[in-house]
CSV table of C-alpha atoms in Angstrom, one decimal:
chain,number,residue,atom,x,y,z
A,1,UNK,CA,142.1,-60.1,197.3
A,2,UNK,CA,139.4,-59.0,199.6
A,3,UNK,CA,136.7,-56.7,198.2
A,4,UNK,CA,135.3,-53.4,199.4
A,5,UNK,CA,134.0,-53.8,203.0
A,6,UNK,CA,131.3,-51.7,204.4
A,7,UNK,CA,130.1,-51.6,208.0
A,8,UNK,CA,127.5,-51.7,209.4
A,9,UNK,CA,125.4,-53.4,206.8
A,10,UNK,CA,122.1,-52.5,208.3
A,11,UNK,CA,121.1,-49.8,210.7
A,12,UNK,CA,118.0,-48.0,211.9
A,13,UNK,CA,118.3,-44.4,213.3
A,14,UNK,CA,115.8,-41.9,214.6
A,15,UNK,CA,115.2,-38.6,212.9
A,16,UNK,CA,117.6,-36.0,214.2
A,17,UNK,CA,120.3,-38.5,215.1
A,18,UNK,CA,123.6,-38.8,213.3
A,19,UNK,CA,125.3,-41.8,211.7
A,20,UNK,CA,128.8,-42.8,210.7
A,21,UNK,CA,129.4,-45.4,208.0
A,22,UNK,CA,132.7,-47.0,207.4
A,23,UNK,CA,134.4,-48.3,204.3
A,24,UNK,CA,137.6,-50.3,203.8
A,25,UNK,CA,138.7,-50.2,200.2
A,26,UNK,CA,140.4,-53.0,198.2
A,27,UNK,CA,144.1,-53.2,199.2
A,28,UNK,CA,146.2,-50.8,197.2
A,29,UNK,CA,143.3,-48.7,196.1
A,30,UNK,CA,143.7,-45.1,197.1
A,31,UNK,CA,140.5,-43.6,195.7
A,32,UNK,CA,137.3,-44.0,197.6
A,33,UNK,CA,133.9,-42.7,196.6
A,34,UNK,CA,130.5,-42.7,198.1
A,35,UNK,CA,127.1,-43.0,196.5
A,36,UNK,CA,123.5,-42.8,197.8
A,37,UNK,CA,121.0,-45.1,196.1
A,38,UNK,CA,117.3,-44.7,196.4
A,39,UNK,CA,114.5,-46.1,194.3
A,40,UNK,CA,113.4,-42.6,193.1
A,41,UNK,CA,116.8,-41.0,192.5
A,42,UNK,CA,119.0,-43.9,191.5
A,43,UNK,CA,122.7,-43.7,192.3
A,44,UNK,CA,123.8,-40.3,193.3
A,45,UNK,CA,127.4,-39.3,193.8
A,46,UNK,CA,128.3,-38.0,197.3
A,47,UNK,CA,132.0,-37.4,197.3
A,48,UNK,CA,135.3,-38.9,196.3
A,49,UNK,CA,138.6,-39.0,198.3
A,50,UNK,CA,142.1,-39.7,197.2
A,51,UNK,CA,145.1,-39.8,199.5
A,52,UNK,CA,143.0,-38.2,202.3
A,53,UNK,CA,141.9,-35.3,200.1
A,54,UNK,CA,138.4,-34.7,198.8
A,55,UNK,CA,138.7,-34.3,195.1
A,56,UNK,CA,135.0,-33.9,194.2
A,57,UNK,CA,131.7,-33.5,195.9
A,58,UNK,CA,128.1,-34.1,194.8
A,59,UNK,CA,125.1,-31.9,195.3
A,60,UNK,CA,124.2,-32.9,198.9
A,61,UNK,CA,123.7,-30.6,201.9
A,62,UNK,CA,126.5,-30.0,204.4
A,63,UNK,CA,124.9,-32.6,206.7
A,64,UNK,CA,126.7,-35.1,204.6
A,65,UNK,CA,130.5,-35.2,205.2
A,66,UNK,CA,133.3,-37.7,204.8
A,67,UNK,CA,136.9,-38.2,205.4
A,68,UNK,CA,139.7,-40.6,204.4
A,69,UNK,CA,142.4,-41.9,206.6
A,70,UNK,CA,146.1,-42.5,205.8
A,71,UNK,CA,145.4,-46.2,205.3
A,72,UNK,CA,142.7,-45.3,202.6
A,73,UNK,CA,139.8,-46.3,204.8
A,74,UNK,CA,137.0,-43.9,204.6
A,75,UNK,CA,134.0,-42.8,206.7
A,76,UNK,CA,131.0,-40.8,205.9
A,77,UNK,CA,128.8,-39.0,208.4
A,78,UNK,CA,125.3,-37.8,208.2
A,79,UNK,CA,124.2,-35.4,210.9
A,80,UNK,CA,120.6,-34.4,211.9
A,81,UNK,CA,119.1,-37.3,210.0
A,82,UNK,CA,115.9,-36.8,208.0
A,83,UNK,CA,113.4,-39.4,206.8
A,84,UNK,CA,114.6,-38.8,203.3
A,85,UNK,CA,118.1,-40.0,204.1
A,86,UNK,CA,116.8,-43.5,204.2
A,87,UNK,CA,118.8,-45.2,201.5
A,88,UNK,CA,121.5,-47.7,200.5
A,89,UNK,CA,124.9,-46.0,200.9
A,90,UNK,CA,127.5,-47.5,198.7
A,91,UNK,CA,131.2,-47.1,198.9
A,92,UNK,CA,133.4,-47.8,196.0
A,93,UNK,CA,137.2,-48.0,195.6
A,94,UNK,CA,139.1,-47.7,192.4
A,95,UNK,CA,142.5,-47.9,190.9
A,96,UNK,CA,142.2,-46.2,187.5
A,97,UNK,CA,138.7,-45.7,186.1
A,98,UNK,CA,137.1,-49.0,187.1
A,99,UNK,CA,135.3,-48.8,190.4
A,100,UNK,CA,134.4,-51.7,192.7
A,101,UNK,CA,131.4,-51.3,194.9
A,102,UNK,CA,131.0,-52.7,198.4
A,103,UNK,CA,127.7,-54.4,199.4
A,104,UNK,CA,126.5,-51.1,201.0
A,105,UNK,CA,125.0,-50.0,204.2
A,106,UNK,CA,121.2,-49.9,204.4
A,107,UNK,CA,120.1,-46.9,206.5
A,108,UNK,CA,116.6,-46.6,207.7
A,109,UNK,CA,115.5,-43.4,209.4
A,110,UNK,CA,112.4,-43.5,211.4
B,1,UNK,CA,125.7,-30.2,185.6
B,2,UNK,CA,126.2,-33.4,183.7
B,3,UNK,CA,123.2,-35.6,183.3
B,4,UNK,CA,123.0,-39.1,182.1
B,5,UNK,CA,119.6,-40.4,180.9
B,6,UNK,CA,118.8,-44.0,180.4
B,7,UNK,CA,115.8,-45.6,178.7
B,8,UNK,CA,113.7,-47.6,179.1
B,9,UNK,CA,113.2,-47.5,182.8
B,10,UNK,CA,111.8,-51.1,182.8
B,11,UNK,CA,111.8,-53.9,180.3
B,12,UNK,CA,110.1,-57.2,180.7
B,13,UNK,CA,111.0,-59.9,178.1
B,14,UNK,CA,110.4,-63.6,177.5
B,15,UNK,CA,113.5,-65.8,177.9
B,16,UNK,CA,115.2,-65.9,174.5
B,17,UNK,CA,114.2,-62.5,173.4
B,18,UNK,CA,116.7,-59.7,172.9
B,19,UNK,CA,117.0,-56.6,175.1
B,20,UNK,CA,118.5,-53.2,174.6
B,21,UNK,CA,119.0,-50.3,176.9
B,22,UNK,CA,120.1,-46.8,175.8
B,23,UNK,CA,122.1,-44.2,177.5
B,24,UNK,CA,122.4,-40.5,176.6
B,25,UNK,CA,124.6,-37.8,178.2
B,26,UNK,CA,124.0,-34.1,178.2
B,27,UNK,CA,127.8,-33.6,177.8
B,28,UNK,CA,130.6,-35.3,176.0
B,29,UNK,CA,132.0,-38.2,178.1
B,30,UNK,CA,135.6,-39.2,178.4
B,31,UNK,CA,134.4,-42.8,178.8
B,32,UNK,CA,131.3,-44.8,179.5
B,33,UNK,CA,131.0,-47.7,181.9
B,34,UNK,CA,128.2,-50.3,182.4
B,35,UNK,CA,127.2,-51.9,185.6
B,36,UNK,CA,124.8,-54.7,186.6
B,37,UNK,CA,123.0,-54.8,189.9
B,38,UNK,CA,121.2,-58.0,190.8
B,39,UNK,CA,118.1,-57.6,193.1
B,40,UNK,CA,119.3,-57.0,196.6
B,41,UNK,CA,122.9,-56.7,195.4
B,42,UNK,CA,125.4,-54.0,194.6
B,43,UNK,CA,126.5,-52.7,191.2
B,44,UNK,CA,129.1,-54.8,189.5
B,45,UNK,CA,131.3,-53.4,186.8
B,46,UNK,CA,130.7,-55.0,183.4
B,47,UNK,CA,132.8,-53.0,180.9
B,48,UNK,CA,134.3,-49.6,180.0
B,49,UNK,CA,134.3,-48.0,176.6
B,50,UNK,CA,136.7,-45.2,175.8
B,51,UNK,CA,137.0,-44.6,172.1
B,52,UNK,CA,134.5,-42.9,169.8
B,53,UNK,CA,132.4,-45.5,168.0
B,54,UNK,CA,133.9,-48.3,170.0
B,55,UNK,CA,132.0,-51.7,170.1
B,56,UNK,CA,132.8,-54.4,172.6
B,57,UNK,CA,131.3,-57.8,173.1
B,58,UNK,CA,131.1,-60.1,176.1
B,59,UNK,CA,129.4,-63.4,175.1
B,60,UNK,CA,125.8,-62.4,174.5
B,61,UNK,CA,126.3,-58.7,175.5
B,62,UNK,CA,127.2,-56.0,173.0
B,63,UNK,CA,128.2,-52.6,174.1
B,64,UNK,CA,128.5,-49.5,171.9
B,65,UNK,CA,129.9,-46.0,172.4
B,66,UNK,CA,128.5,-43.3,170.1
B,67,UNK,CA,130.6,-41.4,167.6
B,68,UNK,CA,130.1,-38.2,169.5
B,69,UNK,CA,130.8,-39.9,172.8
B,70,UNK,CA,127.5,-38.8,174.2
B,71,UNK,CA,125.5,-41.9,173.9
B,72,UNK,CA,125.9,-45.7,174.5
B,73,UNK,CA,123.9,-48.8,174.3
B,74,UNK,CA,123.9,-52.3,175.8
B,75,UNK,CA,122.3,-55.1,173.8
B,76,UNK,CA,121.7,-58.6,175.2
B,77,UNK,CA,121.0,-61.4,172.7
B,78,UNK,CA,118.7,-64.3,173.6
B,79,UNK,CA,118.1,-63.2,177.3
B,80,UNK,CA,118.3,-65.8,180.1
B,81,UNK,CA,116.9,-65.7,183.6
B,82,UNK,CA,120.4,-65.0,184.9
B,83,UNK,CA,120.3,-61.6,183.0
B,84,UNK,CA,117.7,-60.3,185.5
B,85,UNK,CA,118.8,-57.1,187.2
B,86,UNK,CA,119.2,-53.4,186.7
B,87,UNK,CA,121.7,-52.2,184.2
B,88,UNK,CA,123.3,-48.8,184.8
B,89,UNK,CA,125.5,-46.7,182.5
B,90,UNK,CA,127.8,-44.2,184.0
B,91,UNK,CA,130.3,-41.7,182.6
B,92,UNK,CA,133.0,-39.4,183.6
B,93,UNK,CA,132.8,-36.0,182.1
B,94,UNK,CA,135.5,-34.9,179.7
B,95,UNK,CA,136.1,-31.6,181.5
B,96,UNK,CA,137.0,-30.9,185.1
B,97,UNK,CA,134.8,-33.6,186.7
B,98,UNK,CA,137.0,-36.5,186.0
B,99,UNK,CA,136.6,-37.8,189.5
B,100,UNK,CA,132.8,-37.8,189.5
B,101,UNK,CA,131.1,-40.7,187.9
B,102,UNK,CA,127.5,-39.8,186.9
B,103,UNK,CA,125.1,-42.7,186.7
B,104,UNK,CA,121.9,-43.1,184.7
B,105,UNK,CA,118.9,-44.2,186.6
B,106,UNK,CA,119.2,-47.7,185.2
B,107,UNK,CA,117.0,-50.1,183.3
B,108,UNK,CA,115.4,-52.9,185.3
B,109,UNK,CA,115.3,-56.1,183.2
B,110,UNK,CA,113.0,-58.9,184.1
B,111,UNK,CA,112.9,-62.2,182.2
B,112,UNK,CA,110.0,-64.5,182.1
B,113,UNK,CA,111.2,-68.2,181.8
């Protein structure tokens, strides 16, 4: 069974731009969650989707948004990028309480 | 909101020594999970504890969930170089935030061969 797939793996953006990250969950998993990982703050919860509905949201500004499609694939978008948005963005899918992380998308904002 | 604290932040050991990381939550948890992240990798699920006072073992790893379901520990016996990585605990709250997994900041373990 294929794991969680995230694209792109690496990207560099300029301050003020926007970015869209994509996540394909494990087949059969309907829950997708997103996390931001930085050296200083660790793993921080962004949001979680189940059957195209956002069930929970972390404490991030409105520049961070997401959505889930009918095939459970998910995207997250960050608008008006700031230098502090540079991080590893991890997507995870789950069936039950166990979550499985993708390899992440490394975003650098310059 | 719910906070999960983890100590120590870093731990360096000689190969063969034991290692323990501790996790404390500000609120009661419905369950606690442990993850390992190798350098440059992504977090990988290790185990989930659900019951108060639960103890689980995986080879040299022993996981405990506190009686009050607010703290947990991971103990590694006789560390090996393959144990290097950051160990995270994470928990779901027992209230309305069952879909939000809160992570501790992790303990980075390095092992000197």
